């Protein structure tokens, strides 16, 4: 009798007509234990947004939707033993932006610009900037305010920054910045050196690696743009960007806004009215810690790019792969992105 599950992917449940097609699918899909997974049917999804659609979208899987509606948390997408357990959990899972907003406003009154190597011994820090406009039409982004916090949401560095070019639009409605705030601000070149030295933490740039070392992990949203405006160079192995992290991206592989991510996964609103970079730091740090806390199986070599995994689905192994079950193929499949849960092994 023909086994209908023989050519069915054990991760995404896609059915194939031929076994070699399943092997090719596994070769290019990079399914792994690090993908967001339905807590009910165990289907692997490429992002939390696609998992959300699977559970509560316009066309959800009926059985999963019914169970999730009864016992599932709409923020972290976990399922609990009872509605009461879900209620108790969700009260903790939905965070509040009130405290961060108040602290952010108080921090604005006493900016901290004494950034130094070894400050607070922080291994993970979050950075956010607020931009004013330069150029003839005010569309050129110039960093005028920067904030850095540690894992516990304490401010390490918070300062106005004097841009390298004249400001033609202070964007006061969202930045709250006036010309007099920047008159005696630290020049961007000095800020750049302070931040660069702080992030490297005494470790030469060329020796920095993803796991371990003294250099700090840098968390943020759209960090490419922030670092460019600050004229800071940093190793991508140490950057954790919520705008580019695959599980937090749209199904279309485009970035979600920080405002959307905070509302959807943390349960509160940010970036309303005049915006404080401290609030953005707190939101990205909370998102990072939530992703880092995912309980995934520990693997010695978790990436498809690790030398030990490069021949897992090599074409010369085709006949061996076709003798494997879908579950066995999933067992040797590895992720094509660095899962932030791996950081928990090095930042405890």
CSV table of N, CA and C in Angstrom, one decimal, residues 27 58 65 115 192 198 200 206 209 217 236 268 302 318-319:
chain,number,residue,atom,x,y,z
A,27,UNK,N,16.5,20.7,0.5
A,27,UNK,CA,17.8,21.3,0.2
A,27,UNK,C,17.8,22.8,0.2
A,58,UNK,N,-7.1,34.9,8.0
A,58,UNK,CA,-8.4,34.8,7.2
A,58,UNK,C,-8.8,33.4,6.9
A,65,UNK,N,-7.1,26.7,14.9
A,65,UNK,CA,-7.8,28.0,15.2
A,65,UNK,C,-8.7,27.8,16.5
A,115,UNK,N,29.8,57.8,28.3
A,115,UNK,CA,30.0,56.5,27.8
A,115,UNK,C,31.4,56.0,27.9
A,192,UNK,N,30.6,59.2,17.6
A,192,UNK,CA,31.0,58.0,16.9
A,192,UNK,C,32.1,57.2,17.5
A,198,UNK,N,33.0,51.7,22.8
A,198,UNK,CA,32.1,51.0,23.8
A,198,UNK,C,31.6,49.7,23.2
A,200,UNK,N,33.0,47.7,20.8
A,200,UNK,CA,34.1,46.8,20.7
A,200,UNK,C,34.6,46.3,22.0
A,206,UNK,N,38.6,43.2,13.9
A,206,UNK,CA,38.8,42.0,13.0
A,206,UNK,C,38.8,40.7,13.8
A,209,UNK,N,33.6,37.9,16.7
A,209,UNK,CA,32.9,36.8,16.1
A,209,UNK,C,31.5,36.8,16.7
A,217,UNK,N,26.9,42.7,22.1
A,217,UNK,CA,25.8,42.5,21.1
A,217,UNK,C,25.0,43.8,21.0
A,236,UNK,N,28.8,42.8,11.6
A,236,UNK,CA,27.4,42.3,11.5
A,236,UNK,C,27.1,41.1,12.3
A,268,UNK,N,1.7,46.9,23.5
A,268,UNK,CA,1.5,48.3,23.8
A,268,UNK,C,1.9,49.2,22.6
A,302,UNK,N,24.5,24.7,14.6
A,302,UNK,CA,23.1,25.0,14.2
A,302,UNK,C,22.9,25.7,12.9
A,318,UNK,N,22.4,12.2,-3.1
A,318,UNK,CA,21.0,12.1,-3.5
A,318,UNK,C,20.4,10.7,-3.1
A,319,UNK,N,21.1,9.6,-3.5
A,319,UNK,CA,20.5,8.3,-3.3
A,319,UNK,C,20.4,8.0,-1.8
